[in-house]
PDB file of C-alpha atoms in Angstrom:
ATOM      1  CA  UNK A   1       0.073  -0.022   0.186  1.00  0.00           C
ATOM      2  CA  UNK A   2       1.037   3.634  -0.536  1.00  0.00           C
ATOM      3  CA  UNK A   3       1.028   5.927   2.789  1.00  0.00           C
ATOM      4  CA  UNK A   4      -0.197   9.429   1.545  1.00  0.00           C
ATOM      5  CA  UNK A   5      -0.034  12.608   3.786  1.00  0.00           C
ATOM      6  CA  UNK A   6      -1.888  15.602   3.079  1.00  0.00           C
ATOM      7  CA  UNK A   7      -0.936  19.335   3.977  1.00  0.00           C
ATOM      8  CA  UNK A   8      -1.910  22.730   3.140  1.00  0.00           C
ATOM      9  CA  UNK A   9      -5.799  22.864   4.500  1.00  0.00           C
ATOM     10  CA  UNK A  10      -6.627  26.065   6.304  1.00  0.00           C
ATOM     11  CA  UNK A  11      -9.295  28.697   6.841  1.00  0.00           C
ATOM     12  CA  UNK A  12      -9.747  31.422   3.908  1.00  0.00           C
ATOM     13  CA  UNK A  13     -12.148  33.887   3.001  1.00  0.00           C
ATOM     14  CA  UNK A  14     -14.553  33.513  -0.057  1.00  0.00           C
ATOM     15  CA  UNK A  15     -12.534  34.383  -3.234  1.00  0.00           C
ATOM     16  CA  UNK A  16      -9.172  33.211  -1.712  1.00  0.00           C
ATOM     17  CA  UNK A  17      -6.931  30.746  -2.687  1.00  0.00           C
ATOM     18  CA  UNK A  18      -5.366  27.523  -0.867  1.00  0.00           C
ATOM     19  CA  UNK A  19      -2.863  24.932  -2.386  1.00  0.00           C
ATOM     20  CA  UNK A  20      -3.237  21.449  -0.910  1.00  0.00           C
ATOM     21  CA  UNK A  21      -0.211  18.757  -1.362  1.00  0.00           C
ATOM     22  CA  UNK A  22      -0.246  15.216  -0.914  1.00  0.00           C
ATOM     23  CA  UNK A  23       3.194  13.147  -0.211  1.00  0.00           C
ATOM     24  CA  UNK A  24       3.378   9.555  -1.297  1.00  0.00           C
ATOM     25  CA  UNK A  25       5.467   7.200   0.427  1.00  0.00           C
ATOM     26  CA  UNK A  26       5.820   4.912  -2.564  1.00  0.00           C
ATOM     27  CA  UNK A  27       9.424   5.060  -4.318  1.00  0.00           C
ATOM     28  CA  UNK A  28       7.899   4.431  -7.386  1.00  0.00           C
ATOM     29  CA  UNK A  29       5.241   7.159  -8.014  1.00  0.00           C
ATOM     30  CA  UNK A  30       4.019   5.846 -11.636  1.00  0.00           C
ATOM     31  CA  UNK A  31       2.063   4.174 -12.668  1.00  0.00           C
ATOM     32  CA  UNK A  32      -0.294   5.259 -10.110  1.00  0.00           C
ATOM     33  CA  UNK A  33      -3.551   7.332 -10.712  1.00  0.00           C
ATOM     34  CA  UNK A  34      -3.970   9.993  -8.060  1.00  0.00           C
ATOM     35  CA  UNK A  35      -7.282  11.910  -7.109  1.00  0.00           C
ATOM     36  CA  UNK A  36      -8.395  14.448  -4.695  1.00  0.00           C
ATOM     37  CA  UNK A  37     -11.712  13.876  -2.984  1.00  0.00           C
ATOM     38  CA  UNK A  38     -13.641  16.018  -0.461  1.00  0.00           C
ATOM     39  CA  UNK A  39     -16.412  15.522   2.274  1.00  0.00           C
ATOM     40  CA  UNK A  40     -18.859  17.221   4.371  1.00  0.00           C
ATOM     41  CA  UNK A  41     -20.092  15.541   7.590  1.00  0.00           C
ATOM     42  CA  UNK A  42     -23.203  13.702   6.818  1.00  0.00           C
ATOM     43  CA  UNK A  43     -22.459  13.594   3.232  1.00  0.00           C
ATOM     44  CA  UNK A  44     -20.926  11.166   0.765  1.00  0.00           C
ATOM     45  CA  UNK A  45     -17.248  11.844  -0.275  1.00  0.00           C
ATOM     46  CA  UNK A  46     -17.327  13.720  -3.609  1.00  0.00           C
ATOM     47  CA  UNK A  47     -14.685  13.291  -6.246  1.00  0.00           C
ATOM     48  CA  UNK A  48     -12.924  16.831  -6.948  1.00  0.00           C
ATOM     49  CA  UNK A  49      -9.943  15.911  -9.477  1.00  0.00           C
ATOM     50  CA  UNK A  50      -8.031  12.980 -11.022  1.00  0.00           C
ATOM     51  CA  UNK A  51      -4.810  12.929 -12.647  1.00  0.00           C
ATOM     52  CA  UNK A  52      -3.124   9.842 -14.399  1.00  0.00           C
ATOM     53  CA  UNK A  53       0.445   9.218 -14.374  1.00  0.00           C
ATOM     54  CA  UNK A  54       0.759  10.728 -17.918  1.00  0.00           C
ATOM     55  CA  UNK A  55      -0.852  14.151 -16.805  1.00  0.00           C
ATOM     56  CA  UNK A  56      -4.267  13.562 -18.145  1.00  0.00           C
ATOM     57  CA  UNK A  57      -6.684  15.323 -15.973  1.00  0.00           C
ATOM     58  CA  UNK A  58     -10.309  15.420 -15.335  1.00  0.00           C
ATOM     59  CA  UNK A  59     -12.524  17.495 -13.075  1.00  0.00           C
ATOM     60  CA  UNK A  60     -15.808  17.593 -10.964  1.00  0.00           C
ATOM     61  CA  UNK A  61     -18.426  20.047 -12.438  1.00  0.00           C
ATOM     62  CA  UNK A  62     -18.429  22.009  -9.237  1.00  0.00           C
ATOM     63  CA  UNK A  63     -14.840  23.009  -9.309  1.00  0.00           C
ATOM     64  CA  UNK A  64     -13.955  23.326 -13.195  1.00  0.00           C
ATOM     65  CA  UNK A  65     -12.123  26.483 -14.058  1.00  0.00           C
ATOM     66  CA  UNK A  66     -11.385  27.139 -10.497  1.00  0.00           C
ATOM     67  CA  UNK A  67      -9.185  24.228  -9.103  1.00  0.00           C
ATOM     68  CA  UNK A  68      -6.039  22.616 -11.016  1.00  0.00           C
ATOM     69  CA  UNK A  69      -4.766  19.257 -10.189  1.00  0.00           C
ATOM     70  CA  UNK A  70      -0.944  18.562 -10.952  1.00  0.00           C
ATOM     71  CA  UNK A  71       1.826  16.263  -9.693  1.00  0.00           C
ATOM     72  CA  UNK A  72       5.740  16.509  -9.424  1.00  0.00           C
ATOM     73  CA  UNK A  73       6.697  12.824  -9.719  1.00  0.00           C
ATOM     74  CA  UNK A  74      10.177  13.592  -8.737  1.00  0.00           C
ATOM     75  CA  UNK A  75       8.987  14.631  -5.382  1.00  0.00           C
ATOM     76  CA  UNK A  76       6.370  11.984  -5.084  1.00  0.00           C
ATOM     77  CA  UNK A  77       3.748  14.801  -4.287  1.00  0.00           C
ATOM     78  CA  UNK A  78       0.289  15.572  -5.608  1.00  0.00           C
ATOM     79  CA  UNK A  79      -1.085  18.880  -5.589  1.00  0.00           C
ATOM     80  CA  UNK A  80      -4.622  20.778  -5.667  1.00  0.00           C
ATOM     81  CA  UNK A  81      -4.458  24.566  -6.490  1.00  0.00           C
ATOM     82  CA  UNK A  82      -8.038  25.762  -5.359  1.00  0.00           C
ATOM     83  CA  UNK A  83      -8.891  29.435  -6.678  1.00  0.00           C
ATOM     84  CA  UNK A  84     -11.911  31.583  -6.218  1.00  0.00           C
ATOM     85  CA  UNK A  85     -13.009  29.389  -3.096  1.00  0.00           C
ATOM     86  CA  UNK A  86     -16.587  29.441  -1.949  1.00  0.00           C
ATOM     87  CA  UNK A  87     -18.209  28.656   1.452  1.00  0.00           C
ATOM     88  CA  UNK A  88     -19.599  25.370  -0.418  1.00  0.00           C
ATOM     89  CA  UNK A  89     -16.116  24.382  -0.822  1.00  0.00           C
ATOM     90  CA  UNK A  90     -15.884  23.875   3.010  1.00  0.00           C
ATOM     91  CA  UNK A  91     -14.708  20.334   3.707  1.00  0.00           C
ATOM     92  CA  UNK A  92     -12.384  17.670   4.675  1.00  0.00           C
ATOM     93  CA  UNK A  93     -10.222  17.019   1.646  1.00  0.00           C
ATOM     94  CA  UNK A  94      -8.351  13.752   0.897  1.00  0.00           C
ATOM     95  CA  UNK A  95      -6.132  12.380  -1.700  1.00  0.00           C
ATOM     96  CA  UNK A  96      -6.280   8.674  -2.822  1.00  0.00           C
ATOM     97  CA  UNK A  97      -4.439   6.645  -5.197  1.00  0.00           C
ATOM     98  CA  UNK A  98      -5.142   3.487  -7.235  1.00  0.00           C
ATOM     99  CA  UNK A  99      -3.253   1.463 -10.118  1.00  0.00           C
ATOM    100  CA  UNK A 100      -5.138   2.307 -13.119  1.00  0.00           C
ATOM    101  CA  UNK A 101      -6.925   5.129 -14.943  1.00  0.00           C
ATOM    102  CA  UNK A 102     -10.449   5.208 -16.107  1.00  0.00           C
ATOM    103  CA  UNK A 103     -12.504   8.530 -16.768  1.00  0.00           C
ATOM    104  CA  UNK A 104     -15.785   6.388 -16.112  1.00  0.00           C
ATOM    105  CA  UNK A 105     -15.304   5.821 -12.210  1.00  0.00           C
ATOM    106  CA  UNK A 106     -12.733   8.193 -11.103  1.00  0.00           C
ATOM    107  CA  UNK A 107     -15.176  10.074  -9.080  1.00  0.00           C
ATOM    108  CA  UNK A 108     -15.938   6.820  -6.962  1.00  0.00           C
ATOM    109  CA  UNK A 109     -14.208   6.522  -3.660  1.00  0.00           C
ATOM    110  CA  UNK A 110     -14.739   2.799  -3.376  1.00  0.00           C
ATOM    111  CA  UNK A 111     -12.356   2.257  -6.366  1.00  0.00           C
ATOM    112  CA  UNK A 112      -9.156   3.807  -4.569  1.00  0.00           C
ATOM    113  CA  UNK A 113      -7.644   1.538  -1.775  1.00  0.00           C
ATOM    114  CA  UNK A 114      -5.065   4.121  -0.711  1.00  0.00           C
ATOM    115  CA  UNK A 115      -6.082   7.075   1.260  1.00  0.00           C
ATOM    116  CA  UNK A 116      -4.309   9.943   3.314  1.00  0.00           C
ATOM    117  CA  UNK A 117      -5.840  11.189   6.538  1.00  0.00           C
ATOM    118  CA  UNK A 118      -7.408  14.482   5.291  1.00  0.00           C
ATOM    119  CA  UNK A 119      -6.669  18.001   5.680  1.00  0.00           C
ATOM    120  CA  UNK A 120      -9.444  20.655   6.435  1.00  0.00           C
ATOM    121  CA  UNK A 121     -10.576  23.437   3.916  1.00  0.00           C
ATOM    122  CA  UNK A 122     -12.770  26.331   5.569  1.00  0.00           C
ATOM    123  CA  UNK A 123     -14.062  29.111   3.629  1.00  0.00           C
ATOM    124  CA  UNK A 124     -16.235  31.602   5.285  1.00  0.00           C
TER     125      UNK A 124
END
């Protein structure tokens, strides 16, 4: 299993930005597919964005053109740049990984075996 550690969460005013990071313990970063999810208490975990080992990306409708997912394979690190944040973006954010890429189920949390502990994002 891959160990994942998120960081970069915090409190920000609406319209502001945050950059989340997720460091993976695996020496071999590729060929993993990485993703960001978020969850509000009492609600299901929501897919935010995903990126495959070759850099192909996909985003949830609510974050398109505001959030950008990227990765640095040399640092084994995944990023999520979040701009124009809204109060509705407040959630616990998690990174996750799996060993294959699919645009058909990238948003399904049950398809990811490895998860980080989460980092809280609060927008007021």
